[in-house]
PDB file of C-alpha atoms and ligand atoms in Angstrom:
ATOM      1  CA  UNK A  41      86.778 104.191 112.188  1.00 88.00           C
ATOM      2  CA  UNK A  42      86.578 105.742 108.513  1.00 95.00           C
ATOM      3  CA  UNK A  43      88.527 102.805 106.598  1.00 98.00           C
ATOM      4  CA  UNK A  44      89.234 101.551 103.218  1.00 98.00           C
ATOM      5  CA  UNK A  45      89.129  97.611 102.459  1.00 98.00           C
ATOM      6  CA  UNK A  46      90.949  95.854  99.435  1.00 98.00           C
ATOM      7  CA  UNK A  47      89.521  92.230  99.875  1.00 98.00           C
ATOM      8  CA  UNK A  48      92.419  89.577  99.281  1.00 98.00           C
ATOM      9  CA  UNK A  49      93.190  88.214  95.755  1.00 97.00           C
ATOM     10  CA  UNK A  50      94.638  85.090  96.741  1.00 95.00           C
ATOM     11  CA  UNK A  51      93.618  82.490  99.208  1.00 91.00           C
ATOM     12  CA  UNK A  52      95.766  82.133 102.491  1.00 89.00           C
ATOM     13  CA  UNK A  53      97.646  85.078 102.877  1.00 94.00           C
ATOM     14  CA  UNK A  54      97.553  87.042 106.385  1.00 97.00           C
ATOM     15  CA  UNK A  55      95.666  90.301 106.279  1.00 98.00           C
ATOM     16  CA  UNK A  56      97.803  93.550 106.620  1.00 98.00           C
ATOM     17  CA  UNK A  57      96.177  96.244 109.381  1.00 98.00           C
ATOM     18  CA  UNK A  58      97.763  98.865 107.398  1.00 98.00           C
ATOM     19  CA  UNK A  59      98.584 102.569 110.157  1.00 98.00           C
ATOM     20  CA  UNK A  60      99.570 105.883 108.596  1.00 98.00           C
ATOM     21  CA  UNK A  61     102.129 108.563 110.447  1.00 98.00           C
ATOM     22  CA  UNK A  62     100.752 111.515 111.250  1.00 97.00           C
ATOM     23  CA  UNK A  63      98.964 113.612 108.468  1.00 98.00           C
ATOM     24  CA  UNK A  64      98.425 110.302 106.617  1.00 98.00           C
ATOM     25  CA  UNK A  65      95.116 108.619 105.753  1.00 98.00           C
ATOM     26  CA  UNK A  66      93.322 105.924 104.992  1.00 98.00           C
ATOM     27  CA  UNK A  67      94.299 105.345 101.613  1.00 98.00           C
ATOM     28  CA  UNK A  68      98.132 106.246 101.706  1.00 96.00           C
ATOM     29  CA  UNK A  69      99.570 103.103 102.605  1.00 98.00           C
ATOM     30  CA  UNK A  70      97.327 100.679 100.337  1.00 98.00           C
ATOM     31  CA  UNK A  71     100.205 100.639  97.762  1.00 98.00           C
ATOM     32  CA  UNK A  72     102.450 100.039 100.285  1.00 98.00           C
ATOM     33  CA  UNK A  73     100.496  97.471 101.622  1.00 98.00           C
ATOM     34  CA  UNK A  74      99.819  96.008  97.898  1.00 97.00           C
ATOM     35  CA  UNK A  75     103.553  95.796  97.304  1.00 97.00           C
ATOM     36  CA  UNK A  76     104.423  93.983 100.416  1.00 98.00           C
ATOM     37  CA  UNK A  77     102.043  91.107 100.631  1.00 97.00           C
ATOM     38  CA  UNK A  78     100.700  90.930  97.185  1.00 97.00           C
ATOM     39  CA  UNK A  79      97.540  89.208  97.365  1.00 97.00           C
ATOM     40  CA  UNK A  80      96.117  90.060 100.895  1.00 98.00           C
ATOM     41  CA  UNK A  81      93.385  92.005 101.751  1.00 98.00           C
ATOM     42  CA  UNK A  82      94.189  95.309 103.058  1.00 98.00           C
ATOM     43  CA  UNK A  83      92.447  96.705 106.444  1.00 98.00           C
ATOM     44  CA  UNK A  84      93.349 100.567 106.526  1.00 98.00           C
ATOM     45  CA  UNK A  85      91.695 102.868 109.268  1.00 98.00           C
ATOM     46  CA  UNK A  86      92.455 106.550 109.719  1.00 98.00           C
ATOM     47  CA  UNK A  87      93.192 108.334 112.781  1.00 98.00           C
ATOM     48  CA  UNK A  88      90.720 109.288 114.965  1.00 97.00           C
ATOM     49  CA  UNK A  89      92.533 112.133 116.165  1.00 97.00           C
ATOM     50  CA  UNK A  90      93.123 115.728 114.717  1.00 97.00           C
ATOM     51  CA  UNK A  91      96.174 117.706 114.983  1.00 96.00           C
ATOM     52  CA  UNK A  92      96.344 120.734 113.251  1.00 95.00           C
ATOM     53  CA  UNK A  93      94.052 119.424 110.782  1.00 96.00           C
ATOM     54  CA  UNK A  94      96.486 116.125 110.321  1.00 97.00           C
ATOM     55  CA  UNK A  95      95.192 112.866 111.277  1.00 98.00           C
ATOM     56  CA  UNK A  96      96.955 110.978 113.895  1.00 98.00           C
ATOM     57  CA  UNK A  97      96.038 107.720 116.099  1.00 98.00           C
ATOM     58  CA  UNK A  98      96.419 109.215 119.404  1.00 98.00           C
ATOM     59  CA  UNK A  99      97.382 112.596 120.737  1.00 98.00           C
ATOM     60  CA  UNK A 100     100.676 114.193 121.883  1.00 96.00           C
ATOM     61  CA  UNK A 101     101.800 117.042 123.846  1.00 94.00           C
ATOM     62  CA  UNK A 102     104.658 117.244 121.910  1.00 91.00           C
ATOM     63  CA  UNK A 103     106.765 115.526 119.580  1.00 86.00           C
ATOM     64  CA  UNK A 104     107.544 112.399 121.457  1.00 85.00           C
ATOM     65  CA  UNK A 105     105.899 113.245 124.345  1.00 91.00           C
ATOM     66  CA  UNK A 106     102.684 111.360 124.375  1.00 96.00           C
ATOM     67  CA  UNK A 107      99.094 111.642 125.992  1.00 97.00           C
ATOM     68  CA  UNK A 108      98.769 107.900 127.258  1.00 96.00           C
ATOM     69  CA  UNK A 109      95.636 108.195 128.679  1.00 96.00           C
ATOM     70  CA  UNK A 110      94.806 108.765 125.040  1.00 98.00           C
ATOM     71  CA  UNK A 111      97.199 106.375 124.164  1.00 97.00           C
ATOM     72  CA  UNK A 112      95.262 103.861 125.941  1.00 96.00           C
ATOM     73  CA  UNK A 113      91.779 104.833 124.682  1.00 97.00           C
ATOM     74  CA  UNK A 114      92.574 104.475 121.255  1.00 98.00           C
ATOM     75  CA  UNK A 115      94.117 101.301 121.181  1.00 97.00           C
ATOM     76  CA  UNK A 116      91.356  99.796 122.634  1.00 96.00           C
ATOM     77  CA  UNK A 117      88.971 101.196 119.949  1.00 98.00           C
ATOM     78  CA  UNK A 118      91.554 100.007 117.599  1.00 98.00           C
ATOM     79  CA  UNK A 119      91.245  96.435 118.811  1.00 97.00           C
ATOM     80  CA  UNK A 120      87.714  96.981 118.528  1.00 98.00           C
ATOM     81  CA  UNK A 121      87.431  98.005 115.205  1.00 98.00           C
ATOM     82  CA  UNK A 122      89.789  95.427 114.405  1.00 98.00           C
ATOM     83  CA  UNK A 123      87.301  93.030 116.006  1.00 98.00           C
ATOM     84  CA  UNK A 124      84.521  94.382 114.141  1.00 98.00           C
ATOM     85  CA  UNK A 125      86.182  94.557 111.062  1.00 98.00           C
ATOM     86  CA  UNK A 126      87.139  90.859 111.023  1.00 98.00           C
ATOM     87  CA  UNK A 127      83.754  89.979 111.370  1.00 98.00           C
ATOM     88  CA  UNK A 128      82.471  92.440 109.035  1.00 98.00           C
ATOM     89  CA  UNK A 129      85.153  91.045 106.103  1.00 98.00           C
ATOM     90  CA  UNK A 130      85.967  87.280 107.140  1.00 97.00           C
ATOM     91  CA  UNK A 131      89.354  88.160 108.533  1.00 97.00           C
ATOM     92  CA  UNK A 132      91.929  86.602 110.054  1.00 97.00           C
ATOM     93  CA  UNK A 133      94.044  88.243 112.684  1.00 97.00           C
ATOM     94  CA  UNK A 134      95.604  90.751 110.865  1.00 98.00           C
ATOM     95  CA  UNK A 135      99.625  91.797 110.743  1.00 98.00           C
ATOM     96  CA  UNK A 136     100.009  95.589 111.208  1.00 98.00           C
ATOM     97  CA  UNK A 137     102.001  97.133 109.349  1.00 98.00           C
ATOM     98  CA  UNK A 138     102.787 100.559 110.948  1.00 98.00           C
ATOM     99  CA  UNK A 139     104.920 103.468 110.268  1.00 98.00           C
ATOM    100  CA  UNK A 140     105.753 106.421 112.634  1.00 98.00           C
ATOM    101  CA  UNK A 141     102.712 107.278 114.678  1.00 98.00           C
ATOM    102  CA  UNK A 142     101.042 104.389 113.191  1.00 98.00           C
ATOM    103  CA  UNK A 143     103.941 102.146 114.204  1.00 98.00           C
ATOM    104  CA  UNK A 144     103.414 103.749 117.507  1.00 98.00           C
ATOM    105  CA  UNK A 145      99.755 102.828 117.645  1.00 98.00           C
ATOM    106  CA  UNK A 146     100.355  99.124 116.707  1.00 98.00           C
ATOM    107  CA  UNK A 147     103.267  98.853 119.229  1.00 97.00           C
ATOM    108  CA  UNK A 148     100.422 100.540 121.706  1.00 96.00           C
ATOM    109  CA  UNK A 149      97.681  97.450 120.621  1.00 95.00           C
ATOM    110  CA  UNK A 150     100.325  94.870 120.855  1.00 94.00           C
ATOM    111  CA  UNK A 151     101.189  95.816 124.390  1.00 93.00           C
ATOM    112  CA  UNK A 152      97.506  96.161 125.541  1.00 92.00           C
ATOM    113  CA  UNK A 153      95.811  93.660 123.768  1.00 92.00           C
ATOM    114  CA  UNK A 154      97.424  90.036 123.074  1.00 87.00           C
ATOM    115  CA  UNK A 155      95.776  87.885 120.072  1.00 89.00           C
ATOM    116  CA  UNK A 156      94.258  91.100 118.686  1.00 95.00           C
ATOM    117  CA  UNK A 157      97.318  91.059 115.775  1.00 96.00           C
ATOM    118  CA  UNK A 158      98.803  87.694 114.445  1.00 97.00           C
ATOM    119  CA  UNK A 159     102.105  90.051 114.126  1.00 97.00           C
ATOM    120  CA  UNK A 160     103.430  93.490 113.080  1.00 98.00           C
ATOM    121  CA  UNK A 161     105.941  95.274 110.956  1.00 98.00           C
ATOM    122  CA  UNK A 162     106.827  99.011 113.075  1.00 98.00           C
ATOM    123  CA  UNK A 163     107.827 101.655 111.134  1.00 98.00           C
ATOM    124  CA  UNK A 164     110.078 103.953 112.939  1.00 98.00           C
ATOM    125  CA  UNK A 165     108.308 102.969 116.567  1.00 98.00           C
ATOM    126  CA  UNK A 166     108.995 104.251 119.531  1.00 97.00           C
ATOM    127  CA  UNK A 167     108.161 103.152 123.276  1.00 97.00           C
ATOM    128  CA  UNK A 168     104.258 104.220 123.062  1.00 96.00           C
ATOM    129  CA  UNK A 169     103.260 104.163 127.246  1.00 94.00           C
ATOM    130  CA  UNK A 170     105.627 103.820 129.634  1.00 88.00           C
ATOM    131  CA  UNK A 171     103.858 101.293 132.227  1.00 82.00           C
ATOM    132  CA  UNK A 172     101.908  99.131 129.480  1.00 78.00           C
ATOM    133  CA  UNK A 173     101.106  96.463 132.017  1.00 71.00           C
ATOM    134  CA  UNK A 174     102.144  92.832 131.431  1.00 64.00           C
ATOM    135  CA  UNK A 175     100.574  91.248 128.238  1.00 68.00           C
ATOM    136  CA  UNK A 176     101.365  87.816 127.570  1.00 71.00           C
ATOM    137  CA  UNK A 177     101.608  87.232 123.301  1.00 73.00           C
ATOM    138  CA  UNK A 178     104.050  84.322 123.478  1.00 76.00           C
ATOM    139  CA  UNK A 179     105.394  84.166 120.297  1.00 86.00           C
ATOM    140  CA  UNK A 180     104.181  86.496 118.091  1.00 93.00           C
ATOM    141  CA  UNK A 181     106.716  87.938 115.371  1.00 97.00           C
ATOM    142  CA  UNK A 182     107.249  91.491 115.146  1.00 97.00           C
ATOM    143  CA  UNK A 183     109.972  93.096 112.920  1.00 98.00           C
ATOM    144  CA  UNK A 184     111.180  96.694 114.190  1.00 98.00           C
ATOM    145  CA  UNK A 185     112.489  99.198 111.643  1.00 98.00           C
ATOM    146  CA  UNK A 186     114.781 101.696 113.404  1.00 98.00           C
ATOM    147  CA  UNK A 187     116.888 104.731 111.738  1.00 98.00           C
ATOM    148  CA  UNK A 188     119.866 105.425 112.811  1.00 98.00           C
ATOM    149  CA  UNK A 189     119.777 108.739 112.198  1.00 97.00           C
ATOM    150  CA  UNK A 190     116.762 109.171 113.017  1.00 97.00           C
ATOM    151  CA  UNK A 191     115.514 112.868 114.673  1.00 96.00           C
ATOM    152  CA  UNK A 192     112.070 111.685 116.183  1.00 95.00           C
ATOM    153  CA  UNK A 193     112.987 108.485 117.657  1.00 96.00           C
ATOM    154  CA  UNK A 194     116.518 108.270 119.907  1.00 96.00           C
ATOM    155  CA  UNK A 195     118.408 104.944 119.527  1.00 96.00           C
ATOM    156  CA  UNK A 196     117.735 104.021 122.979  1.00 97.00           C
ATOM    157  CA  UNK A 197     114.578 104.511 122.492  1.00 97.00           C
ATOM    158  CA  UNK A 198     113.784 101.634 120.042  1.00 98.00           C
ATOM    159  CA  UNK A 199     115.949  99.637 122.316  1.00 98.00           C
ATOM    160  CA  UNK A 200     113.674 100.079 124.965  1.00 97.00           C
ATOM    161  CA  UNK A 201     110.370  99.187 122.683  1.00 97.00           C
ATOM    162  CA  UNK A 202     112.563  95.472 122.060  1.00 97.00           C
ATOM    163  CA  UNK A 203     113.322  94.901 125.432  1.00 95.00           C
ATOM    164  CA  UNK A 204     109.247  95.792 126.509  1.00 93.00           C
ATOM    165  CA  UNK A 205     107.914  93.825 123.487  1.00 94.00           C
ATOM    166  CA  UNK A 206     110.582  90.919 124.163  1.00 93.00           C
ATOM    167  CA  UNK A 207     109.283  90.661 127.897  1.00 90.00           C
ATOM    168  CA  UNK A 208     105.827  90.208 126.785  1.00 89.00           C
ATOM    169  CA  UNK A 209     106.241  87.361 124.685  1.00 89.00           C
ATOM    170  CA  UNK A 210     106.756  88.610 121.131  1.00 93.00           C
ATOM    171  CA  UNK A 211     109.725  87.520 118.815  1.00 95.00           C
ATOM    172  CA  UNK A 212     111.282  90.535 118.162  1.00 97.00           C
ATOM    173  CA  UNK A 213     113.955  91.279 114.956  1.00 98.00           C
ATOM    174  CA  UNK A 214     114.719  94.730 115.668  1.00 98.00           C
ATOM    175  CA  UNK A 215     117.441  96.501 112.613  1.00 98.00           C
ATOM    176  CA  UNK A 216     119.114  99.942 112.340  1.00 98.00           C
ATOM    177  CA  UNK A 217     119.061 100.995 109.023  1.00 98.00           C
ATOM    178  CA  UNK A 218     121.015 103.782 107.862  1.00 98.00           C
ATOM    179  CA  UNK A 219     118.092 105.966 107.569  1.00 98.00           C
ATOM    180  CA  UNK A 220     115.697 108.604 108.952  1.00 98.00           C
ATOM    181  CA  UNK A 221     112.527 108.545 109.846  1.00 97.00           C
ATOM    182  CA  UNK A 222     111.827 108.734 106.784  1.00 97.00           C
ATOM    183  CA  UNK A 223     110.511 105.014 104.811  1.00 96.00           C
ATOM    184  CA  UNK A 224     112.861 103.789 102.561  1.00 96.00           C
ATOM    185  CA  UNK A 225     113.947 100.728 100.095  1.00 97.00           C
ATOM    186  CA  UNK A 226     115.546  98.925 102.663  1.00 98.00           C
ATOM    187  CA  UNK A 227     112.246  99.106 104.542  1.00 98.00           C
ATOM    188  CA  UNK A 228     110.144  97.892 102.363  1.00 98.00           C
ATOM    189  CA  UNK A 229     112.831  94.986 101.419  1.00 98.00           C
ATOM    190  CA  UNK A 230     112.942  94.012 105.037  1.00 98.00           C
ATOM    191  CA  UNK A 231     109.223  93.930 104.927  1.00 98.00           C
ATOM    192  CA  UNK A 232     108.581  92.152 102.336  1.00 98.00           C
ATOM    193  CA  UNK A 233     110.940  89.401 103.060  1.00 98.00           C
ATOM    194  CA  UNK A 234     109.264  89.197 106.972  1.00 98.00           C
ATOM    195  CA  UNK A 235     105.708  89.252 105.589  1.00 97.00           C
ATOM    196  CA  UNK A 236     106.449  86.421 102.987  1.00 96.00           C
ATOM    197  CA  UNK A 237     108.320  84.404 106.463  1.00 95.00           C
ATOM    198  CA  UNK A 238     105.681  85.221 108.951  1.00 92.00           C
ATOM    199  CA  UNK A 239     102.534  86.093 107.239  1.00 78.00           C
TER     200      UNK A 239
HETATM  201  C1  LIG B  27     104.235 110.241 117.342  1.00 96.42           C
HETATM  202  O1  LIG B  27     103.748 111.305 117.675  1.00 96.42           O
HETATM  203  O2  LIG B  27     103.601 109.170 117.306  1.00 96.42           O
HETATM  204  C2  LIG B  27     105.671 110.262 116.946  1.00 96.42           C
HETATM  205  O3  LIG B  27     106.256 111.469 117.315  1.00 96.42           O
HETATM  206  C3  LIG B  27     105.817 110.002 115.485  1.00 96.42           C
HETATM  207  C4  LIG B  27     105.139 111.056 114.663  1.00 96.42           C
HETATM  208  O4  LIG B  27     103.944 110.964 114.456  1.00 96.42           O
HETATM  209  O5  LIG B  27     105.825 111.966 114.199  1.00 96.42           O
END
């Protein structure tokens, strides 16, 4: 994966795995990333996938509808470059911190591959395959960042993506903001606060 690195500035803080929504790259969320774990070195890859020109980590058919054979495919190159990356840098297992398709991506490489992220923040996730398999990641803290207004993602939707993540293991804080999908204040509050708990 093309990536951008920001080595940590202080000792002992959790790396972020920092994933863009779709027509983001690999430098758009670094000053997110910088403003909600100051101090920790910042992993950011860009989609490998193209559509209409706009970076993405997976493809779709349509909005919401998803290709999860390619869904699949990419999260395991995620958790390798992940893998790589870590040994590459001197990493820890990273927290993701995901938003929209990149939210969707982490959810996917939570699912498939246990261990691979010490936790994640999702973005405005939604339910990324619909027979993920059982993973086992007993434990592992994830904060879910839903919109109640949201267009893209229907409320029943993120309640689904709890109950799946919950089933696998993970410790799941899942809050409906009065939002979008669109990333707001409140997000990055809520983010902040759960990064400075968990990571
Ligand atoms: C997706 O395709 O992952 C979701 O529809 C979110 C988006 O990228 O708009």
């Amino acid at each position: 994966h093309r990536h951008r690195f920001e080595p940590a500035t202080e000792a002992g803080r959790v790396p972020l795995l920092l994933l863009h929504g779709t027509g983001g790259d690999e430098t758009d969320l670094l000053p997110l990333g910088a403003l909600l774990a100051p101090g920790a070195a910042l992993l950011s890859p860009r989609g490998e996938v193209l559509e209409n020109g706009m970076p993405r980590f997976f493809r779709r058919l349509a909005e919401g509808v998803f290709d999860e054979a390619d869904v699949r495919l990419r999260a395991d190159r995620l958790a390798a470059f992940v893998g790589s990356a870590r040994e590459a840098y001197g990493l820890a297992a990273p927290m993701a911190v995901g938003f929209s398709n990149g939210a969707n991506i982490a959810a996917a490489l939570l699912l498939r591959h246990p261990g691979v992220l010490a936790g994640a923040v999702l973005i405005r996730a939604m339910v990324p395959l619909a027979e993920p398999g059982a993973a086992g990641f007993a434990g592992t803290p994830v904060l879910l960042l839903s919109g109640a207004s949201d267009p893209i993602v229907p409320a029943e939707n993120a309640e689904r993506l709890t109950a799946l993540l919950q089933a696998a293991g993970a410790a799941v804080e899942h809050r409906v903001l009065p939002a979008g999908h669109g990333l707001g204040q409140m997000d990055i509050a809520l983010a902040r606060d759960f990064l400075a708990r968990e990571g």
